[in-house]
Amino acid sequence: MSVLPQSVEKVINEFSKLPGVGPKTAARMTYHYLRSPNHDAKKLADALGDMDESITFCKYCFNVSDKKICDICSSPIRKRNKLCIVEEPLDVVAFENSAVYDGFYFVLGGVISPAEGIGAKDLRFKDLKKRVKQMMEDIDGKELEIIVATNPNLEGEATASYINDMFEKEVKEGTILISRLAMGLPTGADLEYADRLTLKRALEGRRSI
Amino acid sequence: MSVLPQSVEKVINEFSKLPGVGPKTAARMTYHYLRSPNHDAKKLADALGDMDESITFCKYCFNVSDKKICDICSSPIRKRNKLCIVEEPLDVVAFENSAVYDGFYFVLGGVISPAEGIGAKDLRFKDLKKRVKQMMEDIDGKELEIIVATNPNLEGEATASYINDMFEKEVKEGTILISRLAMGLPTGADLEYADRLTLKRALEGRRSI
């Protein structure tokens, strides 16, 4: 005799699959829905079902989208000579919310991480090559700027230099310019608590004022 | 133009309703489902839908159940003169998993907490009274033992003494015995780190060896 009804166990089991969610948290989440008087469980179920059915990946940038080509990639006002390479769709959201970038994106789908068994073949490098070629044809000989916006950690750095190697020839020819997001102290940071690498990068990247 | 497709925003919004889940965590959870290759979103959606349809509350103990009367309340081998009052269904799971109790349960649905605006009328005290009366009739004059197993904190204590007051008359008559779970040091605890109240309770409850 199991204490919990099977349908409840099933929901707990599904929630436990989420990264960082253990069985206790999953149970708590499930009980929230059992206690909720306004059928929140049904609402979440419907939302998830809709998402599962409607969501696809943009064939240009591989961001999540409900269209074959997303709103950004089909926008006529976006700069056609800039491509920002990010790890995840949420990174695109971060850029868009801060309204500091006006070019296109490319979502790699992660970073090279030998520790987690993620190699170059698990990421969208082939599609990236294709997209870059396409953009180069589109701007017809003008310089394409690739901004590598992977996270400032070991894996992000390794992935950035992999991308650098990929386009070595084009960079030498001057048809592609590859840049990396600046590293240094974040706004509001306290020098006292900055780690060594951040301080090193902040010094290296110092600018005259 | 929103960056995220509406169906994705909806799922994030639903996840954000979970206690302790902020918009960032909700987004991460949602993206887990977007990345999952084996339609985990659909599986969770189905599980939630099933749960929403099939789950009800046992009419005796108010634990979640897929039957009108749950397996515990309809069990012929449970002791009919013991009632353990708990806050939440998960507390029943904790008791059952440790297999230390053989009576019935009653799930209050929370504790009295003026800080959170939860008063006595928001909990199942009326149903508790009814259930206790029913059990007393069932055991026909024998003493009914009520074990109050609310959590050992301020709200739990307040709720325990509310229950105590509820059955003052029966306790005086000797038809009901109310007990509270023992408080003291948990197994494996380090005296050095025990808080004052725990130490006080451990001392008060000391036993000869």
Short mmCIF file of C-alpha atoms in Angstrom, two decimals:
data_model
loop_
_atom_site.label_atom_id
_atom_site.label_comp_id
_atom_site.label_asym_id
_atom_site.label_seq_id
_atom_site.Cartn_x
_atom_site.Cartn_y
_atom_site.Cartn_z
CA MET A 1 0.00 0.00 0.00
CA SER A 2 1.55 3.22 -1.11
CA VAL A 3 0.78 6.22 1.03
CA LEU A 4 0.32 8.60 -1.86
CA PRO A 5 -2.12 8.11 -4.72
CA GLN A 6 -0.33 7.03 -7.89
CA SER A 7 -1.29 10.16 -9.80
CA VAL A 8 0.39 12.28 -7.12
CA GLU A 9 3.54 10.11 -7.15
CA LYS A 10 3.69 10.57 -10.93
CA VAL A 11 3.66 14.36 -10.71
CA ILE A 12 6.36 14.29 -8.00
CA ASN A 13 8.40 12.00 -10.22
CA GLU A 14 8.07 14.36 -13.21
CA PHE A 15 9.04 17.41 -11.15
CA SER A 16 12.10 15.53 -9.80
CA LYS A 17 13.49 15.45 -13.34
CA LEU A 18 14.04 19.22 -13.22
CA PRO A 19 17.67 20.18 -12.65
CA GLY A 20 18.28 21.09 -9.03
CA VAL A 21 14.93 19.75 -7.86
CA GLY A 22 15.20 16.86 -5.38
CA PRO A 23 12.37 14.58 -4.30
CA LYS A 24 11.48 16.80 -1.31
CA THR A 25 11.18 19.96 -3.39
CA ALA A 26 9.25 18.03 -6.04
CA ALA A 27 6.83 16.84 -3.35
CA ARG A 28 6.40 20.37 -2.03
CA MET A 29 5.73 21.66 -5.55
CA THR A 30 3.19 18.91 -6.11
CA TYR A 31 1.44 19.64 -2.83
CA HIS A 32 1.18 23.28 -3.74
CA TYR A 33 -0.96 22.20 -6.69
CA LEU A 34 -3.01 19.82 -4.56
CA ARG A 35 -3.77 22.63 -2.14
CA SER A 36 -4.46 25.25 -4.76
CA PRO A 37 -8.17 25.96 -4.90
CA ASN A 38 -8.24 27.40 -8.42
CA HIS A 39 -7.02 24.46 -10.44
CA ASP A 40 -3.49 25.79 -10.96
CA ALA A 41 -2.44 22.23 -11.82
CA LYS A 42 -4.81 22.24 -14.78
CA LYS A 43 -3.57 25.68 -15.84
CA LEU A 44 0.05 24.56 -15.77
CA ALA A 45 -0.87 21.33 -17.57
CA ASP A 46 -2.59 23.28 -20.33
CA ALA A 47 0.27 25.78 -20.62
CA LEU A 48 2.83 22.97 -20.88
CA GLY A 49 0.75 21.11 -23.44
CA ASP A 50 0.37 24.26 -25.55
CA MET A 51 4.09 24.95 -25.34
CA ASP A 52 4.97 21.39 -26.25
CA GLU A 53 2.79 21.59 -29.32
CA SER A 54 3.50 25.11 -30.54
CA ILE A 55 7.18 25.65 -29.89
CA THR A 56 9.84 25.09 -32.48
CA PHE A 57 13.32 26.48 -33.07
CA CYS A 58 13.89 29.36 -35.46
CA LYS A 59 15.69 27.89 -38.49
CA TYR A 60 18.13 30.82 -38.57
CA CYS A 61 19.05 31.54 -34.93
CA PHE A 62 17.73 28.39 -33.19
CA ASN A 63 16.06 30.45 -30.52
CA VAL A 64 12.72 29.10 -29.34
CA SER A 65 9.89 30.45 -31.40
CA ASP A 66 6.35 29.71 -32.43
CA LYS A 67 7.25 30.59 -36.01
CA LYS A 68 9.64 28.94 -38.47
CA ILE A 69 11.65 32.15 -38.58
CA CYS A 70 11.54 34.15 -35.37
CA ASP A 71 10.55 37.81 -35.00
CA ILE A 72 14.16 38.92 -34.59
CA CYS A 73 15.52 37.06 -37.63
CA SER A 74 12.65 38.29 -39.80
CA SER A 75 12.89 41.89 -38.59
CA PRO A 76 13.77 44.38 -41.35
CA ILE A 77 15.34 46.88 -38.95
CA ARG A 78 17.97 44.59 -37.42
CA LYS A 79 21.59 45.19 -38.48
CA ARG A 80 22.49 42.47 -40.99
CA ASN A 81 26.25 42.61 -40.33
CA LYS A 82 26.22 41.63 -36.64
CA LEU A 83 25.82 38.17 -35.17
CA CYS A 84 25.80 37.60 -31.43
CA ILE A 85 26.49 34.01 -30.42
CA VAL A 86 24.92 32.98 -27.12
CA GLU A 87 24.63 29.74 -25.17
CA GLU A 88 20.92 29.64 -24.38
CA PRO A 89 17.62 31.28 -25.36
CA LEU A 90 17.53 33.03 -21.97
CA ASP A 91 20.68 34.93 -22.99
CA VAL A 92 18.77 36.39 -25.93
CA VAL A 93 16.09 37.52 -23.49
CA ALA A 94 18.76 39.21 -21.34
CA PHE A 95 20.13 41.14 -24.34
CA GLU A 96 16.70 42.08 -25.65
CA ASN A 97 15.47 43.24 -22.26
CA SER A 98 18.43 45.58 -21.93
CA ALA A 99 17.95 46.89 -25.49
CA VAL A 100 21.68 47.29 -26.10
CA TYR A 101 22.04 45.22 -29.27
CA ASP A 102 20.52 45.60 -32.71
CA GLY A 103 21.91 42.68 -34.74
CA PHE A 104 21.02 39.01 -35.12
CA TYR A 105 21.58 36.15 -32.69
CA PHE A 106 22.68 32.56 -32.86
CA VAL A 107 21.84 30.15 -30.02
CA LEU A 108 24.55 27.48 -29.70
CA GLY A 109 22.58 25.29 -27.33
CA GLY A 110 25.28 25.13 -24.66
CA VAL A 111 29.06 25.23 -24.37
CA ILE A 112 31.88 22.76 -24.84
CA SER A 113 32.27 21.06 -21.48
CA PRO A 114 34.42 17.91 -21.32
CA ALA A 115 33.46 17.52 -17.65
CA GLU A 116 29.80 17.14 -18.62
CA GLY A 117 30.62 15.15 -21.75
CA ILE A 118 29.53 17.92 -24.11
CA GLY A 119 31.75 18.08 -27.17
CA ALA A 120 31.73 20.30 -30.25
CA LYS A 121 29.52 17.83 -32.12
CA ASP A 122 26.76 18.26 -29.49
CA LEU A 123 26.47 21.96 -30.25
CA ARG A 124 25.18 23.77 -33.34
CA PHE A 125 28.54 24.60 -34.93
CA LYS A 126 27.52 23.20 -38.33
CA ASP A 127 24.41 25.35 -38.34
CA LEU A 128 26.51 28.30 -37.17
CA LYS A 129 28.88 27.87 -40.14
CA LYS A 130 25.90 27.74 -42.49
CA ARG A 131 24.29 30.81 -40.91
CA VAL A 132 27.53 32.79 -41.06
CA LYS A 133 28.01 31.88 -44.73
CA GLN A 134 24.43 32.95 -45.44
CA MET A 135 24.90 36.29 -43.64
CA MET A 136 28.17 36.94 -45.47
CA GLU A 137 26.42 36.44 -48.80
CA ASP A 138 23.60 38.66 -47.61
CA ILE A 139 25.87 41.62 -46.81
CA ASP A 140 27.88 40.90 -49.94
CA GLY A 141 31.53 41.36 -49.01
CA LYS A 142 31.06 43.85 -46.16
CA GLU A 143 32.66 42.88 -42.88
CA LEU A 144 30.57 40.62 -40.62
CA GLU A 145 31.01 41.17 -36.91
CA ILE A 146 30.65 38.12 -34.71
CA ILE A 147 30.23 38.85 -31.01
CA VAL A 148 30.87 35.80 -28.87
CA ALA A 149 28.67 36.16 -25.79
CA THR A 150 29.26 32.85 -24.06
CA ASN A 151 29.50 33.05 -20.27
CA PRO A 152 32.77 34.30 -18.72
CA ASN A 153 33.88 30.94 -17.33
CA LEU A 154 36.18 28.11 -18.40
CA GLU A 155 33.68 26.45 -20.72
CA GLY A 156 32.56 29.75 -22.20
CA GLU A 157 36.19 30.68 -22.93
CA ALA A 158 36.93 27.30 -24.52
CA THR A 159 33.86 27.64 -26.72
CA ALA A 160 34.84 31.18 -27.68
CA SER A 161 38.28 30.08 -28.84
CA TYR A 162 36.73 27.16 -30.74
CA ILE A 163 34.58 29.67 -32.63
CA ASN A 164 37.66 31.82 -33.20
CA ASP A 165 39.46 28.85 -34.76
CA MET A 166 36.45 28.03 -36.94
CA PHE A 167 36.64 31.34 -38.73
CA GLU A 168 40.41 31.81 -38.71
CA LYS A 169 40.62 32.11 -42.50
CA GLU A 170 37.83 34.69 -42.77
CA VAL A 171 39.33 36.73 -39.94
CA LYS A 172 42.70 36.80 -41.72
CA GLU A 173 41.02 37.82 -44.96
CA GLY A 174 39.26 40.62 -43.09
CA THR A 175 35.73 39.49 -43.95
CA ILE A 176 34.89 38.54 -40.38
CA LEU A 177 35.71 40.37 -37.15
CA ILE A 178 35.31 38.34 -33.99
CA SER A 179 34.93 40.04 -30.62
CA ARG A 180 34.20 38.85 -27.14
CA LEU A 181 32.11 40.64 -24.50
CA ALA A 182 34.29 42.78 -22.24
CA MET A 183 35.20 41.31 -18.89
CA GLY A 184 35.80 43.36 -15.78
CA LEU A 185 34.02 44.60 -12.72
CA PRO A 186 30.24 44.52 -12.84
CA THR A 187 28.34 47.72 -12.03
CA GLY A 188 27.92 48.15 -8.31
CA ALA A 189 30.66 45.67 -7.47
CA ASP A 190 32.96 46.04 -4.52
CA LEU A 191 36.67 45.90 -5.42
CA GLU A 192 37.40 44.37 -2.06
CA TYR A 193 35.43 41.26 -2.93
CA ALA A 194 36.43 40.91 -6.59
CA ASP A 195 38.17 37.64 -7.43
CA ARG A 196 41.68 37.54 -8.87
CA LEU A 197 40.63 36.73 -12.44
CA THR A 198 38.04 39.49 -12.55
CA LEU A 199 40.60 42.03 -11.29
CA LYS A 200 43.15 40.76 -13.81
CA ARG A 201 40.65 41.12 -16.67
CA ALA A 202 39.55 44.55 -15.39
CA LEU A 203 43.18 45.73 -15.39
CA GLU A 204 43.90 44.25 -18.82
CA GLY A 205 40.84 45.92 -20.27
CA ARG A 206 41.40 49.33 -18.63
CA ARG A 207 40.48 52.35 -20.69
CA SER A 208 41.64 55.96 -20.59
CA ILE A 209 39.06 58.33 -19.13
CA MET B 1 7.33 42.52 -29.85
CA SER B 2 7.93 40.13 -26.99
CA VAL B 3 11.16 38.17 -27.11
CA LEU B 4 9.63 34.92 -25.91
CA PRO B 5 6.73 33.16 -27.60
CA GLN B 6 3.52 33.60 -25.64
CA SER B 7 3.16 29.89 -24.88
CA VAL B 8 6.59 29.96 -23.21
CA GLU B 9 5.75 33.08 -21.20
CA LYS B 10 2.60 31.35 -19.98
CA VAL B 11 4.50 28.34 -18.63
CA ILE B 12 7.03 30.62 -16.90
CA ASN B 13 4.13 32.54 -15.39
CA GLU B 14 2.50 29.35 -14.09
CA PHE B 15 5.75 28.08 -12.57
CA SER B 16 6.29 31.46 -10.86
CA LYS B 17 3.17 30.81 -8.79
CA LEU B 18 4.99 28.02 -6.92
CA PRO B 19 6.12 29.08 -3.44
CA GLY B 20 9.80 30.00 -3.42
CA VAL B 21 10.06 30.04 -7.20
CA GLY B 22 10.99 33.42 -8.63
CA PRO B 23 10.79 34.45 -12.29
CA LYS B 24 14.41 33.37 -12.96
CA THR B 25 13.93 29.88 -11.56
CA ALA B 26 10.61 29.60 -13.36
CA ALA B 27 12.35 30.51 -16.63
CA ARG B 28 15.08 27.94 -16.02
CA MET B 29 12.48 25.26 -15.30
CA THR B 30 10.61 26.16 -18.45
CA TYR B 31 13.78 26.04 -20.54
CA HIS B 32 14.56 22.62 -19.18
CA TYR B 33 11.33 21.45 -20.80
CA LEU B 34 12.07 23.29 -24.03
CA ARG B 35 15.46 21.57 -24.26
CA SER B 36 14.22 18.14 -23.24
CA PRO B 37 14.20 15.87 -26.29
CA ASN B 38 11.71 13.32 -24.93
CA HIS B 39 8.65 15.50 -24.45
CA ASP B 40 8.99 15.78 -20.68
CA ALA B 41 6.69 18.81 -20.87
CA LYS B 42 3.92 16.63 -22.29
CA LYS B 43 4.57 13.99 -19.61
CA LEU B 44 4.33 16.55 -16.81
CA ALA B 45 1.24 18.08 -18.42
CA ASP B 46 -0.47 14.67 -18.56
CA ALA B 47 0.54 13.81 -15.00
CA LEU B 48 -0.79 17.13 -13.71
CA GLY B 49 -4.02 16.76 -15.67
CA ASP B 50 -4.54 13.24 -14.29
CA MET B 51 -3.84 14.40 -10.77
CA ASP B 52 -6.19 17.36 -11.09
CA GLU B 53 -8.99 15.06 -12.23
CA SER B 54 -8.48 12.07 -9.98
CA ILE B 55 -7.44 13.53 -6.65
CA THR B 56 -9.88 14.26 -3.88
CA PHE B 57 -9.63 14.48 -0.11
CA CYS B 58 -10.49 11.52 2.08
CA LYS B 59 -13.75 12.37 3.87
CA TYR B 60 -12.41 11.07 7.17
CA CYS B 61 -8.79 12.24 7.40
CA PHE B 62 -8.66 14.86 4.60
CA ASN B 63 -5.45 13.41 3.24
CA VAL B 64 -5.16 13.45 -0.55
CA SER B 65 -6.57 10.30 -2.04
CA ASP B 66 -8.01 8.92 -5.23
CA LYS B 67 -10.80 7.30 -3.24
CA LYS B 68 -13.60 8.81 -1.13
CA ILE B 69 -12.17 7.05 1.92
CA CYS B 70 -8.42 6.58 1.80
CA ASP B 71 -6.53 3.30 2.25
CA ILE B 72 -5.50 4.18 5.78
CA CYS B 73 -8.96 5.19 7.01
CA SER B 74 -10.52 2.09 5.44
CA SER B 75 -7.84 -0.28 6.75
CA PRO B 76 -9.19 -2.95 9.17
CA ILE B 77 -5.84 -3.38 10.95
CA ARG B 78 -5.34 0.23 12.06
CA LYS B 79 -5.84 0.98 15.75
CA ARG B 80 -9.23 2.69 16.12
CA ASN B 81 -8.38 4.49 19.36
CA LYS B 82 -5.51 6.64 18.09
CA LEU B 83 -5.74 9.82 16.04
CA CYS B 84 -2.64 11.65 14.91
CA ILE B 85 -3.27 15.26 13.90
CA VAL B 86 -0.83 16.61 11.30
CA GLU B 87 -0.52 19.82 9.34
CA GLU B 88 -0.05 18.54 5.81
CA PRO B 89 -0.39 15.35 3.72
CA LEU B 90 3.42 15.14 3.51
CA ASP B 91 3.51 14.67 7.28
CA VAL B 92 1.41 11.52 6.85
CA VAL B 93 3.96 10.30 4.31
CA ALA B 94 6.75 10.92 6.82
CA PHE B 95 4.97 8.87 9.50
CA GLU B 96 4.03 6.07 7.13
CA ASN B 97 7.53 5.81 5.67
CA SER B 98 9.00 5.38 9.11
CA ALA B 99 6.34 2.80 10.03
CA VAL B 100 6.18 3.91 13.66
CA TYR B 101 2.45 4.58 13.96
CA ASP B 102 -0.55 2.32 13.57
CA GLY B 103 -3.58 4.55 14.20
CA PHE B 104 -5.57 6.99 12.08
CA TYR B 105 -4.62 10.48 10.89
CA PHE B 106 -6.28 13.84 10.53
CA VAL B 107 -4.85 16.46 8.18
CA LEU B 108 -5.58 19.95 9.49
CA GLY B 109 -4.50 21.74 6.34
CA GLY B 110 -2.05 24.08 8.05
CA VAL B 111 -1.55 25.80 11.38
CA ILE B 112 -2.91 28.90 13.05
CA SER B 113 -0.63 31.71 11.96
CA PRO B 114 -1.74 35.28 12.62
CA ALA B 115 1.34 36.53 10.73
CA GLU B 116 0.09 34.86 7.55
CA GLY B 117 -3.53 35.68 8.28
CA ILE B 118 -4.50 32.07 8.92
CA GLY B 119 -7.05 31.81 11.71
CA ALA B 120 -8.83 28.85 13.28
CA LYS B 121 -11.70 29.17 10.82
CA ASP B 122 -9.33 28.55 7.89
CA LEU B 123 -8.39 25.12 9.21
CA ARG B 124 -10.43 21.91 9.51
CA PHE B 125 -11.31 22.16 13.20
CA LYS B 126 -15.05 21.59 12.57
CA ASP B 127 -14.26 18.43 10.64
CA LEU B 128 -11.82 17.42 13.35
CA LYS B 129 -14.52 17.73 16.00
CA LYS B 130 -16.84 15.62 13.85
CA ARG B 131 -14.18 12.98 13.22
CA VAL B 132 -13.27 12.78 16.93
CA LYS B 133 -16.95 12.36 17.88
CA GLN B 134 -17.29 9.62 15.27
CA MET B 135 -14.19 7.80 16.52
CA MET B 136 -15.37 8.06 20.14
CA GLU B 137 -18.67 6.46 19.18
CA ASP B 138 -16.77 3.82 17.22
CA ILE B 139 -14.63 2.73 20.21
CA ASP B 140 -17.66 3.06 22.48
CA GLY B 141 -16.39 4.65 25.69
CA LYS B 142 -12.78 3.49 25.53
CA GLU B 143 -10.19 6.22 25.82
CA LEU B 144 -9.30 7.94 22.52
CA GLU B 145 -5.69 9.07 22.23
CA ILE B 146 -5.08 12.20 20.21
CA ILE B 147 -1.46 12.79 19.23
CA VAL B 148 -0.86 16.35 18.13
CA ALA B 149 1.95 16.22 15.56
CA THR B 150 2.08 19.81 14.40
CA ASN B 151 5.58 21.15 13.79
CA PRO B 152 7.67 22.18 16.80
CA ASN B 153 7.51 25.92 16.18
CA LEU B 154 5.44 28.86 17.40
CA GLU B 155 2.50 28.23 15.07
CA GLY B 156 2.56 24.50 15.71
CA GLU B 157 2.50 25.10 19.47
CA ALA B 158 -0.36 27.58 19.22
CA THR B 159 -2.35 25.12 17.14
CA ALA B 160 -1.62 22.32 19.61
CA SER B 161 -2.94 24.33 22.51
CA TYR B 162 -6.01 25.32 20.46
CA ILE B 163 -6.72 21.61 19.98
CA ASN B 164 -6.13 21.04 23.67
CA ASP B 165 -8.73 23.68 24.53
CA MET B 166 -11.20 22.20 22.04
CA PHE B 167 -11.35 18.92 23.93
CA GLU B 168 -10.91 20.27 27.46
CA LYS B 169 -14.16 18.71 28.66
CA GLU B 170 -13.43 15.23 27.25
CA VAL B 171 -9.90 15.31 28.67
CA LYS B 172 -11.29 16.13 32.12
CA GLU B 173 -13.82 13.33 31.78
CA GLY B 174 -11.02 10.96 30.87
CA THR B 175 -12.49 9.96 27.50
CA ILE B 176 -9.74 11.66 25.51
CA LEU B 177 -6.02 11.74 26.19
CA ILE B 178 -4.08 14.39 24.27
CA SER B 179 -0.35 14.05 23.78
CA ARG B 180 2.23 16.00 21.85
CA LEU B 181 5.26 14.59 20.02
CA ALA B 182 8.34 14.66 22.26
CA MET B 183 10.76 17.50 21.71
CA GLY B 184 14.47 17.23 22.28
CA LEU B 185 17.66 16.60 20.42
CA PRO B 186 17.29 14.89 17.05
CA THR B 187 19.32 11.72 16.40
CA GLY B 188 22.83 12.56 15.28
CA ALA B 189 22.64 16.12 16.55
CA ASP B 190 25.59 17.96 18.01
CA LEU B 191 24.92 19.43 21.46
CA GLU B 192 27.31 22.25 20.69
CA TYR B 193 25.04 23.55 17.94
CA ALA B 194 21.66 22.93 19.59
CA ASP B 195 19.59 26.06 20.12
CA ARG B 196 18.45 27.18 23.57
CA LEU B 197 14.83 26.05 23.21
CA THR B 198 15.78 22.59 22.00
CA LEU B 199 18.17 22.18 24.93
CA LYS B 200 15.52 23.42 27.34
CA ARG B 201 12.99 20.93 25.96
CA ALA B 202 15.56 18.14 25.99
CA LEU B 203 16.27 18.81 29.65
CA GLU B 204 12.60 19.07 30.58
CA GLY B 205 11.88 15.77 28.86
CA ARG B 206 14.87 13.88 30.26
CA ARG B 207 14.34 10.23 31.09
CA SER B 208 16.11 7.87 33.50
CA ILE B 209 18.30 5.33 31.76
#
